[in-house]
Amino acid sequence: MIGEYKVKFTVIIPVYNVEWYLTRCLESVVQQKIQDLEVIIVDDGSLDRSGWICMEYAEKYSNVKYFRQRNAGLGAARNAGLKQAQGEYVIFLDSDDYWSEDCVLHIQECLAEVSCLDIVYFDAEVIYESEKILRNDEYDSKTYYRKGKIREEICTGAEFYRETYPKHFNVSACMAAYRRAFLLEYGIWFPENVLYEDYLFSLQSILKAHTVKYLPLNLYFRRYREGSIMTSRKGQQCVRSMTEVFMLVADYVESERGKYEEIVFRKMRDLVFTLAHMCLQEFYNNAGYEAEIHKIKIDVCWKMYALLRENNDLWLEEWVSLILLVLYW
């Protein structure tokens, strides 16, 4: 036992209908080169063979725990795993992705040199499963392969955010290890019943962190596959989720006004404008239910107006979002 913790690390793996990818994911976890690892699998109501695969691993490995719940979405599954976790640090792993063989070992070595970091960030290798999936090499290079582009020294989360957003900031919760007590202290959880849940979680965690460090290593293998949440459109659900996340992030940014230096607040607000722009794109790509879209547009416009009412010193990116808002209307 390490202090009050039974293990050093807990990996939380939400699972939903990924039978073709799950074994690769779980093998990358159980083959890690450390012993002090708790594995929590949360089956979010899978309808394929995923549950059976998970149970086989739970029976074979004493450090693997399997839980099943009614389908409630990725955010709810991650939160369920976080409530069960007993590790000092938690790491999130999506079940269609996988780790490098020495992923946790590198994180452990980092923490051995610097104790009590709130967050350890790392990079990822991107895998496009099919040529049918549209590539975005420029984006991948900026946000997944960041070695030599951002600082490696210990800093506060706000400093890290200031330096990485927007060019090298990755919103994915899976490319970091989080000190569990830190998340619980600040009440940082994933929003539930929405897509794009990483936006609020990642913003809250990075801004509240007292000490963070970046490891310039590709420890995570990020898979782009057909039919995943990220590569498939979900119509009304997509629009509603993006709008709800936009509202949540906007409310959070306003509630944090005055707590950070001006440049950090400006970047926080710029993220809100970016999300508003993404909402507009979803409006444009999901026509066919005009009444609901019209209401959502009004809600987004009023929220933008509230943000700007006392802040009219806009950045270029924010002006662009406003212009697009008018054009899409």
mmCIF file of C-alpha atoms in Angstrom:
data_model
loop_
_atom_site.group_PDB
_atom_site.id
_atom_site.type_symbol
_atom_site.label_atom_id
_atom_site.label_comp_id
_atom_site.label_asym_id
_atom_site.label_seq_id
_atom_site.Cartn_x
_atom_site.Cartn_y
_atom_site.Cartn_z
ATOM 1 C CA MET A 1 0.000 0.000 0.000
ATOM 2 C CA ILE A 2 1.246 3.486 -0.871
ATOM 3 C CA GLY A 3 0.098 5.790 1.906
ATOM 4 C CA GLU A 4 -3.701 5.791 1.798
ATOM 5 C CA TYR A 5 -3.695 4.321 -1.716
ATOM 6 C CA LYS A 6 -3.871 0.621 -2.464
ATOM 7 C CA VAL A 7 -2.140 1.067 -5.828
ATOM 8 C CA LYS A 8 -0.172 3.771 -7.581
ATOM 9 C CA PHE A 9 -2.208 3.796 -10.815
ATOM 10 C CA THR A 10 -5.765 3.054 -11.862
ATOM 11 C CA VAL A 11 -6.691 2.831 -15.530
ATOM 12 C CA ILE A 12 -10.361 3.408 -16.325
ATOM 13 C CA ILE A 13 -11.626 1.819 -19.549
ATOM 14 C CA PRO A 14 -15.201 2.518 -20.690
ATOM 15 C CA VAL A 15 -16.452 -0.162 -23.082
ATOM 16 C CA TYR A 16 -19.313 -0.098 -25.565
ATOM 17 C CA ASN A 17 -19.624 -2.452 -28.559
ATOM 18 C CA VAL A 18 -15.928 -2.693 -29.401
ATOM 19 C CA GLU A 19 -15.425 -6.461 -29.637
ATOM 20 C CA TRP A 20 -13.077 -6.137 -32.632
ATOM 21 C CA TYR A 21 -10.704 -3.757 -30.812
ATOM 22 C CA LEU A 22 -11.050 -4.663 -27.149
ATOM 23 C CA THR A 23 -8.500 -7.464 -26.926
ATOM 24 C CA ARG A 24 -5.763 -5.238 -28.374
ATOM 25 C CA CYS A 25 -6.647 -2.576 -25.835
ATOM 26 C CA LEU A 26 -6.721 -4.867 -22.807
ATOM 27 C CA GLU A 27 -3.555 -6.724 -23.808
ATOM 28 C CA SER A 28 -1.683 -3.415 -23.935
ATOM 29 C CA VAL A 29 -2.787 -2.812 -20.330
ATOM 30 C CA VAL A 30 -2.135 -6.193 -18.714
ATOM 31 C CA GLN A 31 1.307 -6.364 -20.369
ATOM 32 C CA GLN A 32 2.501 -3.117 -18.789
ATOM 33 C CA LYS A 33 5.907 -3.384 -17.149
ATOM 34 C CA ILE A 34 4.718 -2.491 -13.653
ATOM 35 C CA GLN A 35 2.829 -4.437 -11.003
ATOM 36 C CA ASP A 36 1.150 -1.548 -9.203
ATOM 37 C CA LEU A 37 -1.776 -1.094 -11.597
ATOM 38 C CA GLU A 38 -5.513 -1.374 -10.980
ATOM 39 C CA VAL A 39 -7.657 -1.921 -14.076
ATOM 40 C CA ILE A 40 -11.309 -0.856 -13.964
ATOM 41 C CA ILE A 41 -13.472 -1.779 -16.959
ATOM 42 C CA VAL A 42 -16.902 -0.177 -17.137
ATOM 43 C CA ASP A 43 -19.151 -1.911 -19.666
ATOM 44 C CA ASP A 44 -21.679 0.725 -20.728
ATOM 45 C CA GLY A 45 -24.373 -1.765 -21.742
ATOM 46 C CA SER A 46 -22.586 -3.390 -24.697
ATOM 47 C CA LEU A 47 -24.744 -5.478 -27.023
ATOM 48 C CA ASP A 48 -21.931 -7.437 -28.689
ATOM 49 C CA ARG A 49 -19.290 -9.797 -27.248
ATOM 50 C CA SER A 50 -17.448 -7.009 -25.419
ATOM 51 C CA GLY A 51 -18.853 -8.016 -22.034
ATOM 52 C CA TRP A 52 -17.672 -11.612 -22.407
ATOM 53 C CA ILE A 53 -14.178 -10.479 -23.360
ATOM 54 C CA CYS A 54 -14.036 -8.185 -20.324
ATOM 55 C CA MET A 55 -15.172 -10.969 -17.969
ATOM 56 C CA GLU A 56 -12.473 -13.288 -19.320
ATOM 57 C CA TYR A 57 -9.797 -10.744 -18.419
ATOM 58 C CA ALA A 58 -11.340 -10.104 -14.989
ATOM 59 C CA GLU A 59 -11.255 -13.850 -14.274
ATOM 60 C CA LYS A 60 -7.690 -14.242 -15.514
ATOM 61 C CA TYR A 61 -6.085 -11.192 -13.865
ATOM 62 C CA SER A 62 -6.594 -10.342 -10.193
ATOM 63 C CA ASN A 63 -5.994 -6.607 -10.752
ATOM 64 C CA VAL A 64 -8.768 -6.332 -13.369
ATOM 65 C CA LYS A 65 -12.228 -5.323 -12.135
ATOM 66 C CA TYR A 66 -15.276 -5.497 -14.356
ATOM 67 C CA PHE A 67 -18.481 -3.492 -13.892
ATOM 68 C CA ARG A 68 -21.524 -3.342 -16.119
ATOM 69 C CA GLN A 69 -24.112 -0.565 -16.224
ATOM 70 C CA ARG A 70 -27.049 0.452 -18.374
ATOM 71 C CA ASN A 71 -26.003 2.464 -21.389
ATOM 72 C CA ALA A 72 -25.411 6.016 -20.154
ATOM 73 C CA GLY A 73 -22.595 7.306 -22.347
ATOM 74 C CA LEU A 74 -18.855 7.789 -22.119
ATOM 75 C CA GLY A 75 -18.939 10.515 -19.465
ATOM 76 C CA ALA A 76 -21.087 8.444 -17.106
ATOM 77 C CA ALA A 77 -18.897 5.366 -17.613
ATOM 78 C CA ARG A 78 -15.727 7.310 -16.825
ATOM 79 C CA ASN A 79 -17.334 8.823 -13.729
ATOM 80 C CA ALA A 80 -18.421 5.376 -12.556
ATOM 81 C CA GLY A 81 -14.857 4.150 -12.926
ATOM 82 C CA LEU A 82 -13.470 7.172 -11.106
ATOM 83 C CA LYS A 83 -15.789 6.506 -8.158
ATOM 84 C CA GLN A 84 -14.454 2.940 -7.908
ATOM 85 C CA ALA A 85 -10.772 3.844 -8.396
ATOM 86 C CA GLN A 86 -8.290 3.326 -5.562
ATOM 87 C CA GLY A 87 -5.091 4.451 -7.245
ATOM 88 C CA GLU A 88 -3.135 7.579 -6.422
ATOM 89 C CA TYR A 89 -3.227 8.456 -10.128
ATOM 90 C CA VAL A 90 -5.930 7.693 -12.683
ATOM 91 C CA ILE A 91 -5.494 7.338 -16.433
ATOM 92 C CA PHE A 92 -8.364 7.103 -18.924
ATOM 93 C CA LEU A 93 -8.117 4.749 -21.891
ATOM 94 C CA ASP A 94 -10.714 4.436 -24.648
ATOM 95 C CA SER A 95 -11.424 0.816 -25.493
ATOM 96 C CA ASP A 96 -10.720 1.123 -29.229
ATOM 97 C CA ASP A 97 -7.281 2.632 -28.511
ATOM 98 C CA TYR A 98 -4.268 1.148 -26.742
ATOM 99 C CA TRP A 99 -1.026 1.956 -24.881
ATOM 100 C CA SER A 100 2.629 1.570 -25.699
ATOM 101 C CA GLU A 101 4.206 -1.316 -23.803
ATOM 102 C CA ASP A 102 6.014 1.019 -21.389
ATOM 103 C CA CYS A 103 3.343 3.712 -21.054
ATOM 104 C CA VAL A 104 2.785 3.528 -17.291
ATOM 105 C CA LEU A 105 6.465 2.842 -16.607
ATOM 106 C CA HIS A 106 7.422 6.186 -18.154
ATOM 107 C CA ILE A 107 4.773 7.977 -16.113
ATOM 108 C CA GLN A 108 5.965 6.197 -12.973
ATOM 109 C CA GLU A 109 9.565 7.248 -13.647
ATOM 110 C CA CYS A 110 8.426 10.835 -14.101
ATOM 111 C CA LEU A 111 6.587 10.801 -10.780
ATOM 112 C CA ALA A 112 9.594 9.220 -9.048
ATOM 113 C CA GLU A 113 11.612 12.300 -9.999
ATOM 114 C CA VAL A 114 8.873 14.798 -9.129
ATOM 115 C CA SER A 115 6.361 13.701 -6.511
ATOM 116 C CA CYS A 116 2.782 14.919 -6.254
ATOM 117 C CA LEU A 117 2.280 16.303 -9.739
ATOM 118 C CA ASP A 118 -1.389 17.014 -10.336
ATOM 119 C CA ILE A 119 -1.223 16.081 -14.022
ATOM 120 C CA VAL A 120 1.317 14.382 -16.290
ATOM 121 C CA TYR A 121 0.631 15.020 -19.980
ATOM 122 C CA PHE A 122 2.009 12.917 -22.851
ATOM 123 C CA ASP A 123 1.620 12.500 -26.600
ATOM 124 C CA ALA A 124 -0.019 9.966 -28.887
ATOM 125 C CA GLU A 125 0.550 8.092 -32.113
ATOM 126 C CA VAL A 126 -2.349 8.468 -34.549
ATOM 127 C CA ILE A 127 -3.629 5.478 -36.510
ATOM 128 C CA TYR A 128 -6.070 5.833 -39.403
ATOM 129 C CA GLU A 129 -7.806 2.503 -39.732
ATOM 130 C CA SER A 130 -9.214 3.147 -43.198
ATOM 131 C CA GLU A 131 -8.377 5.251 -46.216
ATOM 132 C CA LYS A 132 -12.031 6.297 -46.235
ATOM 133 C CA ILE A 133 -11.468 8.397 -43.113
ATOM 134 C CA LEU A 134 -10.530 11.979 -43.897
ATOM 135 C CA ARG A 135 -7.004 12.713 -42.647
ATOM 136 C CA ASN A 136 -6.008 15.899 -40.881
ATOM 137 C CA ASP A 137 -2.236 15.674 -40.732
ATOM 138 C CA GLU A 138 -1.745 19.324 -39.813
ATOM 139 C CA TYR A 139 -4.026 19.011 -36.787
ATOM 140 C CA ASP A 140 -2.438 15.706 -35.766
ATOM 141 C CA SER A 141 1.040 17.205 -35.939
ATOM 142 C CA LYS A 142 0.070 20.136 -33.724
ATOM 143 C CA THR A 143 -1.921 18.337 -31.050
ATOM 144 C CA TYR A 144 -0.607 14.769 -30.910
ATOM 145 C CA TYR A 145 3.097 15.172 -31.755
ATOM 146 C CA ARG A 146 4.211 18.088 -29.585
ATOM 147 C CA LYS A 147 7.837 17.232 -28.799
ATOM 148 C CA GLY A 148 10.027 20.312 -29.059
ATOM 149 C CA LYS A 149 6.993 22.590 -29.397
ATOM 150 C CA ILE A 150 6.000 23.064 -25.747
ATOM 151 C CA ARG A 151 7.907 23.291 -22.486
ATOM 152 C CA GLU A 152 8.933 20.193 -20.568
ATOM 153 C CA GLU A 153 9.595 21.945 -17.248
ATOM 154 C CA ILE A 154 7.167 21.749 -14.350
ATOM 155 C CA CYS A 155 4.654 24.590 -14.405
ATOM 156 C CA THR A 156 1.164 25.430 -13.265
ATOM 157 C CA GLY A 157 -1.767 24.225 -15.299
ATOM 158 C CA ALA A 158 -2.725 27.800 -16.165
ATOM 159 C CA GLU A 159 0.773 28.433 -17.529
ATOM 160 C CA PHE A 160 0.596 25.240 -19.562
ATOM 161 C CA TYR A 161 -2.797 26.218 -20.943
ATOM 162 C CA ARG A 162 -1.562 29.706 -21.810
ATOM 163 C CA GLU A 163 1.323 28.266 -23.811
ATOM 164 C CA THR A 164 -0.515 25.401 -25.531
ATOM 165 C CA TYR A 165 -3.952 26.795 -26.389
ATOM 166 C CA PRO A 166 -4.995 26.768 -29.144
ATOM 167 C CA LYS A 167 -2.142 25.530 -31.327
ATOM 168 C CA HIS A 168 -0.852 22.612 -29.228
ATOM 169 C CA PHE A 169 -3.703 22.048 -26.800
ATOM 170 C CA ASN A 170 -5.363 18.622 -26.965
ATOM 171 C CA VAL A 171 -8.678 18.289 -25.185
ATOM 172 C CA SER A 172 -8.486 14.488 -24.897
ATOM 173 C CA ALA A 173 -8.645 13.243 -21.309
ATOM 174 C CA CYS A 174 -6.806 10.073 -22.341
ATOM 175 C CA MET A 175 -3.453 11.765 -22.929
ATOM 176 C CA ALA A 176 -2.739 12.459 -19.259
ATOM 177 C CA ALA A 177 -2.418 10.907 -15.813
ATOM 178 C CA TYR A 178 -4.351 12.728 -13.076
ATOM 179 C CA ARG A 179 -3.767 12.717 -9.334
ATOM 180 C CA ARG A 180 -7.062 11.343 -8.074
ATOM 181 C CA ALA A 181 -7.158 13.421 -4.872
ATOM 182 C CA PHE A 182 -6.735 16.548 -6.996
ATOM 183 C CA LEU A 183 -9.771 15.692 -9.141
ATOM 184 C CA LEU A 184 -11.868 14.911 -6.078
ATOM 185 C CA GLU A 185 -10.751 18.028 -4.213
ATOM 186 C CA TYR A 186 -11.989 20.297 -7.000
ATOM 187 C CA GLY A 187 -15.004 18.166 -7.907
ATOM 188 C CA ILE A 188 -13.854 17.612 -11.481
ATOM 189 C CA TRP A 189 -16.107 15.098 -13.248
ATOM 190 C CA PHE A 190 -17.241 14.480 -16.792
ATOM 191 C CA PRO A 191 -20.589 15.916 -17.915
ATOM 192 C CA GLU A 192 -22.977 13.057 -18.624
ATOM 193 C CA ASN A 193 -25.466 12.259 -21.386
ATOM 194 C CA VAL A 194 -23.588 14.379 -23.927
ATOM 195 C CA LEU A 195 -20.893 13.952 -26.546
ATOM 196 C CA TYR A 196 -17.738 16.129 -26.420
ATOM 197 C CA GLU A 197 -17.517 15.618 -22.646
ATOM 198 C CA ASP A 198 -13.728 16.067 -22.652
ATOM 199 C CA TYR A 199 -13.935 19.818 -23.252
ATOM 200 C CA LEU A 200 -15.208 20.801 -19.806
ATOM 201 C CA PHE A 201 -13.208 18.157 -17.932
ATOM 202 C CA SER A 202 -9.929 19.082 -19.621
ATOM 203 C CA LEU A 203 -10.435 22.815 -19.155
ATOM 204 C CA GLN A 204 -11.316 22.494 -15.473
ATOM 205 C CA SER A 205 -8.442 20.141 -14.701
ATOM 206 C CA ILE A 206 -5.739 22.121 -16.460
ATOM 207 C CA LEU A 207 -6.802 25.439 -14.916
ATOM 208 C CA LYS A 208 -7.036 24.055 -11.370
ATOM 209 C CA ALA A 209 -3.761 22.096 -11.459
ATOM 210 C CA HIS A 210 -0.952 23.521 -9.330
ATOM 211 C CA THR A 211 1.797 21.417 -10.912
ATOM 212 C CA VAL A 212 1.849 19.747 -14.328
ATOM 213 C CA LYS A 213 4.558 18.237 -16.488
ATOM 214 C CA TYR A 214 4.678 17.249 -20.132
ATOM 215 C CA LEU A 215 6.429 14.059 -21.265
ATOM 216 C CA PRO A 216 7.490 14.297 -24.928
ATOM 217 C CA LEU A 217 6.710 10.621 -25.548
ATOM 218 C CA ASN A 218 4.072 8.906 -27.703
ATOM 219 C CA LEU A 219 2.575 6.650 -25.032
ATOM 220 C CA TYR A 220 -0.963 6.433 -26.424
ATOM 221 C CA PHE A 221 -2.168 4.959 -29.711
ATOM 222 C CA ARG A 222 -5.179 6.919 -30.930
ATOM 223 C CA ARG A 223 -7.284 5.032 -33.468
ATOM 224 C CA TYR A 224 -9.496 6.766 -36.010
ATOM 225 C CA ARG A 225 -12.036 4.193 -37.133
ATOM 226 C CA GLU A 226 -15.267 4.189 -39.069
ATOM 227 C CA GLY A 227 -18.342 4.153 -36.869
ATOM 228 C CA SER A 228 -16.678 5.672 -33.810
ATOM 229 C CA ILE A 229 -18.132 8.660 -31.955
ATOM 230 C CA MET A 230 -15.489 10.938 -33.465
ATOM 231 C CA THR A 231 -15.865 9.877 -37.096
ATOM 232 C CA SER A 232 -19.631 9.376 -37.378
ATOM 233 C CA ARG A 233 -22.312 12.038 -37.323
ATOM 234 C CA LYS A 234 -25.217 11.612 -34.943
ATOM 235 C CA GLY A 235 -27.595 14.288 -36.190
ATOM 236 C CA GLN A 236 -29.724 15.854 -33.509
ATOM 237 C CA GLN A 237 -27.745 14.236 -30.690
ATOM 238 C CA CYS A 238 -24.575 15.800 -32.067
ATOM 239 C CA VAL A 239 -26.126 19.274 -32.238
ATOM 240 C CA ARG A 240 -27.687 19.053 -28.791
ATOM 241 C CA SER A 241 -24.487 17.764 -27.203
ATOM 242 C CA MET A 242 -22.273 20.406 -28.733
ATOM 243 C CA THR A 243 -24.711 23.107 -27.671
ATOM 244 C CA GLU A 244 -24.931 21.787 -24.118
ATOM 245 C CA VAL A 245 -21.159 21.532 -23.813
ATOM 246 C CA PHE A 246 -20.844 25.064 -25.207
ATOM 247 C CA MET A 247 -23.219 26.314 -22.493
ATOM 248 C CA LEU A 248 -21.390 24.415 -19.734
ATOM 249 C CA VAL A 249 -17.978 25.716 -20.784
ATOM 250 C CA ALA A 250 -19.296 29.266 -21.213
ATOM 251 C CA ASP A 251 -20.809 29.211 -17.715
ATOM 252 C CA TYR A 252 -17.591 27.842 -16.252
ATOM 253 C CA VAL A 253 -15.413 30.447 -17.943
ATOM 254 C CA GLU A 254 -17.649 33.256 -16.689
ATOM 255 C CA SER A 255 -17.591 31.816 -13.156
ATOM 256 C CA GLU A 256 -13.786 31.845 -13.218
ATOM 257 C CA ARG A 257 -13.532 35.478 -14.314
ATOM 258 C CA GLY A 258 -10.815 37.323 -12.434
ATOM 259 C CA LYS A 259 -9.064 34.203 -11.122
ATOM 260 C CA TYR A 260 -6.379 34.082 -13.818
ATOM 261 C CA GLU A 261 -4.109 36.522 -15.586
ATOM 262 C CA GLU A 262 -5.664 38.349 -18.522
ATOM 263 C CA ILE A 263 -4.000 36.258 -21.246
ATOM 264 C CA VAL A 264 -5.300 33.022 -19.704
ATOM 265 C CA PHE A 265 -8.832 34.389 -19.400
ATOM 266 C CA ARG A 266 -8.690 35.571 -23.023
ATOM 267 C CA LYS A 267 -7.730 32.068 -24.131
ATOM 268 C CA MET A 268 -10.489 30.575 -21.980
ATOM 269 C CA ARG A 269 -12.972 32.874 -23.640
ATOM 270 C CA ASP A 270 -11.544 32.081 -27.048
ATOM 271 C CA LEU A 271 -12.299 28.407 -26.402
ATOM 272 C CA VAL A 272 -15.932 29.385 -25.816
ATOM 273 C CA PHE A 273 -15.975 31.132 -29.212
ATOM 274 C CA THR A 274 -14.412 28.082 -30.825
ATOM 275 C CA LEU A 275 -17.179 25.912 -29.389
ATOM 276 C CA ALA A 276 -19.772 28.394 -30.641
ATOM 277 C CA HIS A 277 -18.246 28.076 -34.109
ATOM 278 C CA MET A 278 -18.454 24.270 -33.817
ATOM 279 C CA CYS A 279 -22.123 24.616 -32.862
ATOM 280 C CA LEU A 280 -22.703 26.638 -36.012
ATOM 281 C CA GLN A 281 -21.033 23.973 -38.118
ATOM 282 C CA GLU A 282 -23.302 21.345 -36.563
ATOM 283 C CA PHE A 283 -26.333 23.528 -37.369
ATOM 284 C CA TYR A 284 -25.177 23.704 -40.971
ATOM 285 C CA ASN A 285 -24.478 19.974 -41.273
ATOM 286 C CA ASN A 286 -27.688 18.785 -39.621
ATOM 287 C CA ALA A 287 -30.601 20.469 -41.301
ATOM 288 C CA GLY A 288 -34.098 19.004 -41.269
ATOM 289 C CA TYR A 289 -35.516 19.929 -37.892
ATOM 290 C CA GLU A 290 -35.734 23.700 -38.233
ATOM 291 C CA ALA A 291 -37.832 24.460 -35.134
ATOM 292 C CA GLU A 292 -35.334 22.911 -32.740
ATOM 293 C CA ILE A 293 -32.370 24.360 -34.626
ATOM 294 C CA HIS A 294 -33.940 27.819 -34.444
ATOM 295 C CA LYS A 295 -34.294 27.552 -30.653
ATOM 296 C CA ILE A 296 -30.719 26.342 -30.278
ATOM 297 C CA LYS A 297 -29.478 29.243 -32.407
ATOM 298 C CA ILE A 298 -31.309 31.698 -30.180
ATOM 299 C CA ASP A 299 -29.837 30.096 -27.034
ATOM 300 C CA VAL A 300 -26.317 30.265 -28.449
ATOM 301 C CA CYS A 301 -26.794 33.878 -29.572
ATOM 302 C CA TRP A 302 -28.022 34.983 -26.167
ATOM 303 C CA LYS A 303 -25.115 33.264 -24.449
ATOM 304 C CA MET A 304 -22.664 34.946 -26.816
ATOM 305 C CA TYR A 305 -24.368 38.292 -26.173
ATOM 306 C CA ALA A 306 -24.039 37.789 -22.404
ATOM 307 C CA LEU A 307 -20.322 37.051 -22.803
ATOM 308 C CA LEU A 308 -19.762 40.145 -24.932
ATOM 309 C CA ARG A 309 -21.953 42.594 -23.082
ATOM 310 C CA GLU A 310 -19.112 43.694 -20.834
ATOM 311 C CA ASN A 311 -16.248 42.512 -23.068
ATOM 312 C CA ASN A 312 -16.051 44.049 -26.530
ATOM 313 C CA ASP A 313 -12.276 43.779 -26.994
ATOM 314 C CA LEU A 314 -12.460 40.793 -29.317
ATOM 315 C CA TRP A 315 -9.641 38.744 -30.778
ATOM 316 C CA LEU A 316 -9.581 38.012 -34.507
ATOM 317 C CA GLU A 317 -10.773 34.436 -33.953
ATOM 318 C CA GLU A 318 -13.700 35.744 -31.932
ATOM 319 C CA TRP A 319 -14.674 38.198 -34.663
ATOM 320 C CA VAL A 320 -14.585 35.327 -37.148
ATOM 321 C CA SER A 321 -16.966 33.303 -34.981
ATOM 322 C CA LEU A 322 -19.362 36.210 -34.733
ATOM 323 C CA ILE A 323 -19.292 36.802 -38.486
ATOM 324 C CA LEU A 324 -19.984 33.115 -39.099
ATOM 325 C CA LEU A 325 -22.820 33.268 -36.596
ATOM 326 C CA VAL A 326 -24.450 35.975 -38.723
ATOM 327 C CA LEU A 327 -23.787 34.120 -41.955
ATOM 328 C CA TYR A 328 -25.196 30.813 -40.720
ATOM 329 C CA TRP A 329 -28.238 32.534 -39.323
#
